[in-house]
Amino acid sequence: MSNEVIHIIGGGLAGSEAAWQAAEAGVKVVLHEMRGVKETDAHHTTDFAELVCSNSFRSDDHEQNAVGLLHEEMRRCNSLIMRAADQHKLPAGGALAVDRNGFSAAVTEAICNHPNITVVREEIAGWPPGDWKHVIIATGPLTSPALAEAVLEKTGEDSLAFFDAIAPIVHYDSIDHDIAWKQSRYDKAGPGGTGADYLNLPMDRDQYYAFVEALKTAPLHEFKDWEKVPYFDGCLPIEVMAERGPETLRHGPMKPVGLTNPRDPTVKPYAIVQLRQDNALGTLWNMVGFQTKMRYGIQTDIFRMIPGLENAQFARLGGLHRNTFINSPKVLTGDLKLKVDPRIRFAGQVTGVEGYVESAACGLITGRMTAAEALGGSLAIPPATTAFGALIGHITGGHLEAESYSGARSFQPMNVNFGLFPEVSISKPEGVKRWRGPEKTIAKRKAITSRALEDLKAWA
C-alpha cells in the first residue's frame, strides 16, 4: 500500500476505469466529479460512466474486429467497464450493447464502495494544485470551460480543439490501385515529400455530377443544441459546398489542376479526389477536404461512387461536431504525460481517442501506469502490437505531422482499427495456391489478434 494519492478529474468511462485500476493496485484515489455540483449540457444523471449517446460498445468479435480485440484485452486486465458491460448486456447480434442505466449504476456502485476510492463532487476550476503529485485528467469532450482555459494556458493556443472537422479515412489496401496513382499537385515535393505524396482518384464529368447530386440529397446528422458548431471557410462540409453550386467542389478539394493520370495522360479528369497518408505506418489514407455532416449510413454508399473506392473499407467516417481534445502528439509523451507538467497524465476522449471503449482503455492504461509510479516502480507502455499499444501509439506519435506550408492541424480523434497495428506476416495454408474472396483478410486479422493477446500477457 502506498501513502501517495492519485487525483483523477472526471468520472466518465476513462476516469472511472483509471480510478478502479489504481485502487485495485493498492493506491489511494480521489475521484473529482463536477456533476452533482455543476451539470453539463449532455448528461442526465450524476452516475459515473454515463453513456450520453449510443448504448453500443460495438463489435465483440476479438478475432476479426479491432474493437472486439480491445474488449478482450480489457477483460484480461480486470476492467471495471467491461465487467459492468458484460453484466448488463442486451441482445445485439455480434455487438456488445448494454442497458445504459444498469451499466452506469454498476460502475457507480463499484467506485463508491471501493475502500481505496474517495469521491469528491466538485468542479476543478483551474490547473490542478501543485501539491497533487499524481494527476489524471479525464474530463472528456465536455471539459468545463475553466479547466479548458487552464489547459490552453499551459499548453498553448493551438493545442486544444473545441470542434472536430473530420474527413473520412480509408484503409490503403482496400483502394483500387489500378485506378489510383501517386502524385503531388504540380509534382511539388514539399518538406519531407517526394513529389508523389498523394493518391489521386479521377472522375469524368458524368461521375462528378452524379456524385454532387448524391451529396445534395443525402440525409444529414441532426445535432443537439450543445453539439452545434460554426462553419469555417477552411473546413466546410462537402455537402454544403455542393449546395453552393455544381462546380464548387471541382474548384475546391476536387480540383483537377496540376495532376496527370499516367494511365491516360491525354485526357484531363473533370475532377480528382485526393487521399493523403494519415499514419506513419502508411496503412491509413485521409480523403482530403471531405469533412461532412452526412449520416454514417449513407457516407459509405456515396464515397464508394468515387472510382477506385468501390470496395473501400473505412477506418473512420467523416464528421463535424463539438468536441474538446488536446493535440496529443504535440503535448504528451509516449506514456501520456503532459510534457510541460509530467505529474499530469491525460486519459479518454480528451486525448483524441474516439469511442466508449477506447476512452475506457485509455483510462485503464493511465490508471495502471500512475499506480505503478505511486508504488515506487514503473510500468512500460503496452506493446505496439496490442490494441492498447496501437491506440496509444497513434495518439502520441503515430499520426503524421500537418504540412508545414498549410499550417493545418493534422491530428484528429479516431477509433481503434487494424490500420493502427504494425504489419503481420501470413502464409497461405499448405496446399492452397491462392487466396479466395475474403480469406486473406480473415487470416491477417486472426494473425494480428492472436499476436496481440500473446504480447499482452507480459504487460498485463
Short mmCIF file of C-alpha atoms in Angstrom, two decimals:
data_model
loop_
_atom_site.label_atom_id
_atom_site.label_comp_id
_atom_site.label_asym_id
_atom_site.label_seq_id
_atom_site.Cartn_x
_atom_site.Cartn_y
_atom_site.Cartn_z
CA MET A 1 0.00 0.00 0.00
CA SER A 2 1.31 3.41 -1.00
CA ASN A 3 0.93 6.55 1.09
CA GLU A 4 0.72 8.62 -2.09
CA VAL A 5 -2.61 9.66 -3.58
CA ILE A 6 -3.74 9.76 -7.19
CA HIS A 7 -6.18 12.56 -8.08
CA ILE A 8 -8.43 11.79 -11.03
CA ILE A 9 -10.52 14.56 -12.57
CA GLY A 10 -13.62 13.30 -14.35
CA GLY A 11 -15.92 10.37 -13.64
CA GLY A 12 -16.70 9.25 -17.18
CA LEU A 13 -15.62 5.93 -18.63
CA ALA A 14 -11.92 6.82 -18.67
CA GLY A 15 -11.85 8.35 -15.19
CA SER A 16 -13.86 5.52 -13.67
CA GLU A 17 -11.63 2.87 -15.21
CA ALA A 18 -8.46 4.71 -14.19
CA ALA A 19 -9.73 5.01 -10.60
CA TRP A 20 -10.62 1.33 -10.46
CA GLN A 21 -7.29 0.14 -11.84
CA ALA A 22 -5.26 2.32 -9.46
CA ALA A 23 -7.39 1.38 -6.46
CA GLU A 24 -7.15 -2.32 -7.29
CA ALA A 25 -3.36 -1.91 -7.40
CA GLY A 26 -3.46 -0.73 -3.78
CA VAL A 27 -3.20 3.03 -4.26
CA LYS A 28 -5.49 5.62 -2.64
CA VAL A 29 -7.54 7.54 -5.22
CA VAL A 30 -9.55 10.75 -5.01
CA LEU A 31 -12.03 10.95 -7.87
CA HIS A 32 -13.21 14.51 -8.55
CA GLU A 33 -16.51 14.74 -10.46
CA MET A 34 -18.33 18.02 -11.01
CA ARG A 35 -21.72 16.51 -11.89
CA GLY A 36 -23.87 16.81 -8.80
CA VAL A 37 -22.48 20.30 -8.26
CA LYS A 38 -22.41 21.60 -11.83
CA GLU A 39 -24.26 19.94 -14.70
CA THR A 40 -23.28 19.55 -18.37
CA ASP A 41 -25.43 20.04 -21.46
CA ALA A 42 -25.32 16.33 -22.33
CA HIS A 43 -25.57 14.31 -19.13
CA HIS A 44 -28.85 13.41 -17.44
CA THR A 45 -27.65 11.74 -14.23
CA THR A 46 -24.85 12.03 -11.69
CA ASP A 47 -23.80 8.38 -12.20
CA PHE A 48 -20.27 7.53 -13.22
CA ALA A 49 -19.59 6.32 -16.78
CA GLU A 50 -22.95 7.64 -18.04
CA LEU A 51 -23.47 6.81 -21.72
CA VAL A 52 -24.64 10.04 -23.33
CA CYS A 53 -25.05 8.72 -26.89
CA SER A 54 -25.38 5.14 -28.14
CA ASN A 55 -25.66 2.17 -25.77
CA SER A 56 -23.41 0.05 -28.02
CA PHE A 57 -19.80 -0.88 -27.37
CA ARG A 58 -19.69 -2.10 -30.99
CA SER A 59 -18.37 -5.49 -32.13
CA ASP A 60 -17.39 -8.06 -29.52
CA ASP A 61 -15.54 -10.32 -32.00
CA HIS A 62 -11.99 -10.37 -30.65
CA GLU A 63 -10.59 -12.39 -33.58
CA GLN A 64 -11.87 -10.31 -36.52
CA ASN A 65 -12.57 -6.83 -35.15
CA ALA A 66 -10.15 -4.35 -33.59
CA VAL A 67 -12.63 -3.02 -31.02
CA GLY A 68 -13.56 -6.60 -30.12
CA LEU A 69 -9.87 -7.22 -29.51
CA LEU A 70 -9.79 -4.15 -27.27
CA HIS A 71 -12.74 -5.61 -25.31
CA GLU A 72 -10.79 -8.82 -24.78
CA GLU A 73 -7.59 -7.08 -23.74
CA MET A 74 -9.55 -5.04 -21.19
CA ARG A 75 -11.29 -8.14 -19.82
CA ARG A 76 -7.89 -9.74 -19.32
CA CYS A 77 -6.80 -6.66 -17.36
CA ASN A 78 -9.67 -6.72 -14.83
CA SER A 79 -11.58 -3.86 -16.47
CA LEU A 80 -14.47 -2.47 -14.42
CA ILE A 81 -16.09 -1.03 -17.55
CA MET A 82 -16.08 -4.40 -19.33
CA ARG A 83 -17.29 -6.22 -16.21
CA ALA A 84 -20.27 -3.86 -15.91
CA ALA A 85 -20.96 -4.10 -19.64
CA ASP A 86 -20.96 -7.90 -19.55
CA GLN A 87 -23.28 -7.88 -16.52
CA HIS A 88 -25.80 -5.61 -18.26
CA LYS A 89 -25.53 -6.66 -21.91
CA LEU A 90 -28.55 -6.71 -24.21
CA PRO A 91 -29.25 -8.80 -27.34
CA ALA A 92 -27.42 -7.10 -30.23
CA GLY A 93 -26.11 -9.80 -32.56
CA GLY A 94 -22.32 -9.67 -32.69
CA ALA A 95 -22.18 -6.32 -30.90
CA LEU A 96 -21.97 -5.64 -27.18
CA ALA A 97 -24.90 -3.39 -26.26
CA VAL A 98 -25.80 -2.57 -22.68
CA ASP A 99 -28.68 -1.40 -20.53
CA ARG A 100 -27.32 2.10 -20.07
CA ASN A 101 -28.90 2.71 -16.65
CA GLY A 102 -27.90 -0.64 -15.22
CA PHE A 103 -24.39 -0.29 -16.63
CA SER A 104 -23.75 3.16 -15.14
CA ALA A 105 -25.32 2.17 -11.83
CA ALA A 106 -23.00 -0.85 -11.59
CA VAL A 107 -19.92 1.29 -12.27
CA THR A 108 -21.07 3.88 -9.73
CA GLU A 109 -21.68 1.25 -7.05
CA ALA A 110 -18.25 -0.32 -7.59
CA ILE A 111 -16.48 3.06 -7.44
CA CYS A 112 -18.33 4.33 -4.38
CA ASN A 113 -17.86 1.07 -2.45
CA HIS A 114 -14.16 0.61 -3.13
CA PRO A 115 -12.17 1.17 0.07
CA ASN A 116 -9.32 2.89 -1.79
CA ILE A 117 -11.51 5.42 -3.65
CA THR A 118 -12.83 8.69 -2.24
CA VAL A 119 -15.38 10.53 -4.38
CA VAL A 120 -15.46 14.33 -4.19
CA ARG A 121 -18.25 16.15 -6.01
CA GLU A 122 -16.64 19.40 -7.11
CA GLU A 123 -15.51 21.30 -10.19
CA ILE A 124 -11.76 21.65 -10.62
CA ALA A 125 -11.96 25.20 -11.96
CA GLY A 126 -8.33 25.66 -12.90
CA TRP A 127 -5.00 23.90 -13.04
CA PRO A 128 -4.58 21.04 -10.51
CA PRO A 129 -2.88 22.22 -7.28
CA GLY A 130 0.88 21.91 -7.17
CA ASP A 131 0.84 19.56 -4.18
CA TRP A 132 -1.05 16.89 -6.15
CA LYS A 133 1.83 14.62 -7.10
CA HIS A 134 -0.10 12.22 -9.34
CA VAL A 135 -2.96 13.54 -11.51
CA ILE A 136 -5.05 12.07 -14.33
CA ILE A 137 -7.27 14.46 -16.29
CA ALA A 138 -10.11 12.50 -17.88
CA THR A 139 -12.72 15.20 -18.44
CA GLY A 140 -13.83 14.15 -21.92
CA PRO A 141 -15.36 16.24 -24.70
CA LEU A 142 -17.35 18.36 -22.24
CA THR A 143 -14.41 19.62 -20.20
CA SER A 144 -15.51 22.57 -18.07
CA PRO A 145 -14.61 25.99 -19.52
CA ALA A 146 -12.43 26.89 -16.52
CA LEU A 147 -10.32 23.75 -16.80
CA ALA A 148 -10.15 24.04 -20.59
CA GLU A 149 -8.86 27.57 -20.20
CA ALA A 150 -6.20 26.34 -17.79
CA VAL A 151 -5.14 23.66 -20.28
CA LEU A 152 -4.91 26.30 -23.00
CA GLU A 153 -2.74 28.48 -20.81
CA LYS A 154 -0.41 25.59 -20.02
CA THR A 155 -0.09 24.08 -23.49
CA GLY A 156 -0.57 26.93 -25.94
CA GLU A 157 -3.43 28.26 -28.05
CA ASP A 158 -3.02 25.69 -30.82
CA SER A 159 -3.06 22.68 -28.51
CA LEU A 160 -6.77 22.42 -27.72
CA ALA A 161 -9.65 21.97 -30.17
CA PHE A 162 -13.29 22.71 -29.49
CA PHE A 163 -14.78 21.07 -32.57
CA ASP A 164 -13.96 18.28 -34.98
CA ALA A 165 -13.88 18.75 -38.73
CA ILE A 166 -13.21 15.14 -39.65
CA ALA A 167 -12.55 13.73 -43.12
CA PRO A 168 -13.04 10.01 -43.76
CA ILE A 169 -10.04 7.69 -43.54
CA VAL A 170 -9.64 4.69 -45.84
CA HIS A 171 -7.63 1.50 -45.41
CA TYR A 172 -4.85 1.64 -48.01
CA ASP A 173 -5.20 -1.98 -49.10
CA SER A 174 -8.91 -1.52 -49.91
CA ILE A 175 -8.19 1.16 -52.56
CA ASP A 176 -8.13 0.08 -56.22
CA HIS A 177 -4.54 0.83 -57.20
CA ASP A 178 -5.26 0.03 -60.82
CA ILE A 179 -7.21 3.32 -60.83
CA ALA A 180 -5.36 5.42 -58.26
CA TRP A 181 -1.94 6.94 -58.96
CA LYS A 182 0.55 8.70 -56.73
CA GLN A 183 1.40 12.32 -57.49
CA SER A 184 1.58 15.62 -55.64
CA ARG A 185 -0.03 18.62 -57.29
CA TYR A 186 2.46 20.09 -59.79
CA ASP A 187 4.85 17.36 -58.56
CA LYS A 188 5.83 19.54 -55.60
CA ALA A 189 7.83 17.54 -53.09
CA GLY A 190 7.29 19.81 -50.09
CA PRO A 191 9.01 19.24 -46.72
CA GLY A 192 9.89 15.57 -46.43
CA GLY A 193 7.93 14.70 -49.57
CA THR A 194 8.83 13.01 -52.85
CA GLY A 195 6.52 14.71 -55.33
CA ALA A 196 4.28 11.65 -55.28
CA ASP A 197 2.74 12.04 -51.84
CA TYR A 198 -0.98 11.85 -52.66
CA LEU A 199 -3.20 9.13 -54.08
CA ASN A 200 -5.37 10.53 -56.87
CA LEU A 201 -8.74 9.21 -58.00
CA PRO A 202 -10.07 10.64 -61.31
CA MET A 203 -13.70 11.36 -62.17
CA ASP A 204 -15.20 12.16 -65.54
CA ARG A 205 -17.97 14.73 -65.96
CA ASP A 206 -20.88 12.31 -65.54
CA GLN A 207 -19.33 10.66 -62.48
CA TYR A 208 -18.69 14.05 -60.89
CA TYR A 209 -22.23 15.37 -61.40
CA ALA A 210 -23.77 12.13 -60.14
CA PHE A 211 -21.61 12.45 -57.05
CA VAL A 212 -22.62 16.08 -56.47
CA GLU A 213 -26.31 15.21 -56.79
CA ALA A 214 -25.90 12.39 -54.27
CA LEU A 215 -24.31 14.82 -51.82
CA LYS A 216 -27.12 17.34 -52.20
CA THR A 217 -29.84 14.79 -51.36
CA ALA A 218 -28.00 12.90 -48.59
CA PRO A 219 -29.62 12.80 -45.13
CA LEU A 220 -27.63 14.79 -42.58
CA HIS A 221 -26.83 14.20 -38.94
CA GLU A 222 -29.15 16.21 -36.67
CA PHE A 223 -27.23 17.98 -33.93
CA LYS A 224 -28.32 18.59 -30.38
CA ASP A 225 -28.01 22.21 -29.31
CA TRP A 226 -24.82 21.57 -27.32
CA GLU A 227 -23.19 19.85 -30.30
CA LYS A 228 -23.68 22.67 -32.79
CA VAL A 229 -20.54 24.31 -34.10
CA PRO A 230 -19.94 27.14 -36.55
CA TYR A 231 -18.67 26.50 -40.05
CA PHE A 232 -15.29 27.84 -41.02
CA ASP A 233 -14.40 28.52 -44.62
CA GLY A 234 -11.41 26.22 -44.33
CA CYS A 235 -13.50 23.22 -43.21
CA LEU A 236 -16.90 23.46 -44.87
CA PRO A 237 -18.76 20.14 -45.14
CA ILE A 238 -18.61 18.84 -48.71
CA GLU A 239 -22.41 18.78 -48.98
CA VAL A 240 -22.51 22.49 -48.08
CA MET A 241 -20.00 23.19 -50.84
CA ALA A 242 -22.12 21.14 -53.25
CA GLU A 243 -25.18 23.24 -52.37
CA ARG A 244 -23.27 26.41 -53.25
CA GLY A 245 -23.09 25.37 -56.89
CA PRO A 246 -22.37 22.30 -59.02
CA GLU A 247 -18.84 23.46 -59.86
CA THR A 248 -17.82 24.46 -56.33
CA LEU A 249 -16.20 21.15 -55.37
CA ARG A 250 -14.11 20.88 -58.53
CA HIS A 251 -12.74 24.34 -57.79
CA GLY A 252 -12.12 23.32 -54.18
CA PRO A 253 -10.95 19.99 -52.75
CA MET A 254 -11.68 18.13 -56.01
CA LYS A 255 -9.85 20.47 -58.39
CA PRO A 256 -8.03 18.56 -61.18
CA VAL A 257 -5.24 21.06 -61.84
CA GLY A 258 -1.56 20.13 -61.61
CA LEU A 259 -2.20 16.40 -61.93
CA THR A 260 -1.87 13.99 -64.86
CA ASN A 261 -3.22 10.45 -64.94
CA PRO A 262 -0.27 8.33 -66.17
CA ARG A 263 -2.67 5.67 -67.49
CA ASP A 264 -4.44 8.17 -69.76
CA PRO A 265 -2.22 11.27 -69.94
CA THR A 266 -4.03 12.93 -72.86
CA VAL A 267 -7.40 13.02 -71.09
CA LYS A 268 -7.85 15.57 -68.32
CA PRO A 269 -10.07 14.29 -65.46
CA TYR A 270 -13.07 16.52 -64.79
CA ALA A 271 -12.43 16.26 -61.05
CA ILE A 272 -9.97 14.46 -58.78
CA VAL A 273 -10.31 13.18 -55.24
CA GLN A 274 -7.02 13.20 -53.35
CA LEU A 275 -6.03 10.99 -50.43
CA ARG A 276 -3.14 11.82 -48.13
CA GLN A 277 -1.19 9.40 -45.94
CA ASP A 278 -2.62 9.64 -42.44
CA ASN A 279 -0.41 7.48 -40.24
CA ALA A 280 3.27 6.66 -40.03
CA LEU A 281 2.67 3.04 -41.00
CA GLY A 282 1.13 4.10 -44.32
CA THR A 283 -1.89 1.87 -43.77
CA LEU A 284 -4.46 4.68 -43.49
CA TRP A 285 -5.19 7.46 -46.00
CA ASN A 286 -7.27 10.59 -45.45
CA MET A 287 -9.78 11.90 -48.02
CA VAL A 288 -8.53 15.47 -48.31
CA GLY A 289 -11.19 18.13 -47.68
CA PHE A 290 -14.05 15.65 -47.25
CA GLN A 291 -15.38 16.61 -43.81
CA THR A 292 -19.12 16.05 -43.77
CA LYS A 293 -22.34 16.11 -41.74
CA MET A 294 -23.86 13.20 -43.67
CA ARG A 295 -25.22 10.35 -41.62
CA TYR A 296 -22.83 7.45 -41.31
CA GLY A 297 -25.15 5.00 -43.07
CA ILE A 298 -25.11 6.96 -46.34
CA GLN A 299 -21.47 8.05 -46.32
CA THR A 300 -20.14 4.65 -47.33
CA ASP A 301 -22.57 4.37 -50.26
CA ILE A 302 -21.77 7.83 -51.61
CA PHE A 303 -18.00 7.62 -51.19
CA ARG A 304 -17.97 4.28 -52.99
CA MET A 305 -19.28 6.12 -56.05
CA ILE A 306 -15.74 7.50 -56.42
CA PRO A 307 -13.67 5.48 -58.93
CA GLY A 308 -11.09 3.47 -57.00
CA LEU A 309 -13.16 3.40 -53.80
CA GLU A 310 -15.83 0.94 -54.96
CA ASN A 311 -14.66 -1.57 -52.34
CA ALA A 312 -13.22 0.89 -49.84
CA GLN A 313 -13.09 -0.02 -46.18
CA PHE A 314 -13.26 2.96 -43.85
CA ALA A 315 -11.28 3.24 -40.63
CA ARG A 316 -13.28 6.36 -39.80
CA LEU A 317 -16.16 8.18 -41.46
CA GLY A 318 -16.46 11.94 -41.71
CA GLY A 319 -17.99 14.29 -39.21
CA LEU A 320 -18.29 17.81 -37.86
CA HIS A 321 -19.28 18.20 -34.23
CA ARG A 322 -18.41 19.81 -30.92
CA ASN A 323 -15.53 18.23 -29.07
CA THR A 324 -12.67 19.15 -26.79
CA PHE A 325 -9.38 17.35 -27.25
CA ILE A 326 -5.73 18.17 -26.91
CA ASN A 327 -3.11 17.94 -29.63
CA SER A 328 -1.69 14.81 -28.03
CA PRO A 329 1.27 14.19 -30.39
CA LYS A 330 2.48 17.70 -29.60
CA VAL A 331 1.86 17.98 -25.86
CA LEU A 332 2.03 14.41 -24.48
CA THR A 333 4.89 11.97 -24.03
CA GLY A 334 4.55 8.36 -25.15
CA ASP A 335 3.24 7.36 -21.72
CA LEU A 336 0.52 10.04 -21.82
CA LYS A 337 2.26 12.54 -19.51
CA LEU A 338 2.00 16.24 -20.17
CA LYS A 339 5.41 17.45 -21.35
CA VAL A 340 5.20 20.78 -19.51
CA ASP A 341 3.97 19.19 -16.25
CA PRO A 342 4.89 15.47 -16.05
CA ARG A 343 2.96 14.82 -12.85
CA ILE A 344 -0.17 15.01 -15.01
CA ARG A 345 -1.48 12.39 -17.41
CA PHE A 346 -4.45 12.74 -19.73
CA ALA A 347 -6.91 9.92 -20.45
CA GLY A 348 -10.01 9.27 -22.53
CA GLN A 349 -11.62 11.34 -25.26
CA VAL A 350 -9.75 14.49 -24.28
CA THR A 351 -6.59 12.80 -25.65
CA GLY A 352 -8.11 12.26 -29.09
CA VAL A 353 -9.35 8.70 -28.83
CA GLU A 354 -12.87 8.20 -30.14
CA GLY A 355 -15.46 5.87 -28.64
CA TYR A 356 -16.57 4.49 -25.29
CA VAL A 357 -14.25 1.50 -25.22
CA GLU A 358 -11.23 3.42 -26.48
CA SER A 359 -11.77 6.03 -23.76
CA ALA A 360 -12.05 3.40 -21.06
CA ALA A 361 -8.96 1.59 -22.37
CA CYS A 362 -7.01 4.83 -22.17
CA GLY A 363 -8.15 5.18 -18.56
CA LEU A 364 -7.10 1.61 -17.81
CA ILE A 365 -3.58 2.26 -19.11
CA THR A 366 -3.11 5.58 -17.30
CA GLY A 367 -4.53 4.15 -14.07
CA ARG A 368 -2.08 1.25 -14.13
CA MET A 369 0.92 3.36 -15.11
CA THR A 370 0.24 6.02 -12.50
CA ALA A 371 -0.39 3.42 -9.79
CA ALA A 372 2.94 1.76 -10.57
CA GLU A 373 4.72 5.10 -10.08
CA ALA A 374 2.85 5.84 -6.85
CA LEU A 375 4.05 2.46 -5.59
CA GLY A 376 7.64 3.38 -6.38
CA GLY A 377 8.01 1.46 -9.62
CA SER A 378 7.11 1.90 -13.27
CA LEU A 379 5.11 0.21 -15.99
CA ALA A 380 6.11 0.14 -19.64
CA ILE A 381 3.86 1.35 -22.44
CA PRO A 382 1.81 -1.59 -23.81
CA PRO A 383 3.42 -3.30 -26.82
CA ALA A 384 2.60 -1.65 -30.14
CA THR A 385 1.28 -5.00 -31.37
CA THR A 386 -1.60 -4.91 -28.85
CA ALA A 387 -4.80 -2.91 -29.26
CA PHE A 388 -3.76 -0.90 -26.19
CA GLY A 389 -0.37 -0.09 -27.69
CA ALA A 390 -1.66 0.62 -31.19
CA LEU A 391 -4.20 3.10 -29.82
CA ILE A 392 -1.73 4.90 -27.54
CA GLY A 393 0.91 4.88 -30.26
CA HIS A 394 -1.46 6.62 -32.63
CA ILE A 395 -2.49 9.42 -30.29
CA THR A 396 1.02 10.14 -29.03
CA GLY A 397 3.17 9.67 -32.11
CA GLY A 398 1.69 7.56 -34.88
CA HIS A 399 -0.03 10.42 -36.66
CA LEU A 400 1.77 12.35 -39.38
CA GLU A 401 2.56 16.00 -38.80
CA ALA A 402 0.49 18.60 -40.62
CA GLU A 403 2.06 20.03 -43.75
CA SER A 404 4.19 22.98 -42.77
CA TYR A 405 3.12 25.02 -45.78
CA SER A 406 -0.57 24.97 -44.84
CA GLY A 407 -0.30 25.00 -41.07
CA ALA A 408 -3.33 22.72 -40.98
CA ARG A 409 -3.97 20.81 -37.80
CA SER A 410 -3.37 17.16 -38.68
CA PHE A 411 -4.24 15.22 -35.52
CA GLN A 412 -7.88 14.16 -35.22
CA PRO A 413 -9.78 11.69 -32.99
CA MET A 414 -10.00 8.08 -34.14
CA ASN A 415 -11.45 4.73 -33.12
CA VAL A 416 -9.19 1.72 -32.76
CA ASN A 417 -8.84 -0.12 -36.08
CA PHE A 418 -6.49 -2.62 -37.71
CA GLY A 419 -4.80 0.16 -39.67
CA LEU A 420 -3.10 1.26 -36.44
CA PHE A 421 -1.31 -2.06 -35.91
CA PRO A 422 2.14 -2.99 -37.22
CA GLU A 423 2.08 -5.29 -40.25
CA VAL A 424 1.99 -9.03 -39.69
CA SER A 425 3.26 -11.78 -41.98
CA ILE A 426 0.87 -14.51 -43.02
CA SER A 427 1.29 -17.56 -45.21
CA LYS A 428 -1.24 -19.48 -47.25
CA PRO A 429 -2.27 -22.80 -45.69
CA GLU A 430 -0.47 -25.85 -47.07
CA GLY A 431 -1.95 -26.93 -50.39
CA VAL A 432 -3.64 -23.56 -51.06
CA LYS A 433 -2.31 -21.88 -54.23
CA ARG A 434 -4.19 -18.61 -53.93
CA TRP A 435 -6.48 -16.82 -51.51
CA ARG A 436 -10.19 -16.82 -52.34
CA GLY A 437 -12.57 -13.99 -51.53
CA PRO A 438 -12.03 -12.63 -48.02
CA GLU A 439 -9.76 -15.49 -46.91
CA LYS A 440 -6.59 -13.38 -46.82
CA THR A 441 -8.27 -10.58 -44.80
CA ILE A 442 -9.67 -13.10 -42.31
CA ALA A 443 -6.28 -14.77 -41.91
CA LYS A 444 -4.50 -11.43 -41.49
CA ARG A 445 -6.91 -10.24 -38.80
CA LYS A 446 -6.62 -13.54 -36.95
CA ALA A 447 -2.83 -13.23 -37.03
CA ILE A 448 -2.96 -9.66 -35.69
CA THR A 449 -5.33 -10.53 -32.86
CA SER A 450 -3.51 -13.72 -31.87
CA ARG A 451 -0.21 -11.83 -31.75
CA ALA A 452 -1.82 -9.06 -29.69
CA LEU A 453 -3.18 -11.36 -26.98
CA GLU A 454 0.11 -13.23 -26.76
CA ASP A 455 2.12 -10.00 -26.45
CA LEU A 456 -0.35 -8.61 -23.88
CA LYS A 457 0.48 -11.36 -21.36
CA ALA A 458 3.75 -9.91 -20.13
CA TRP A 459 2.39 -6.37 -19.85
CA ALA A 460 -0.85 -7.37 -18.13
#
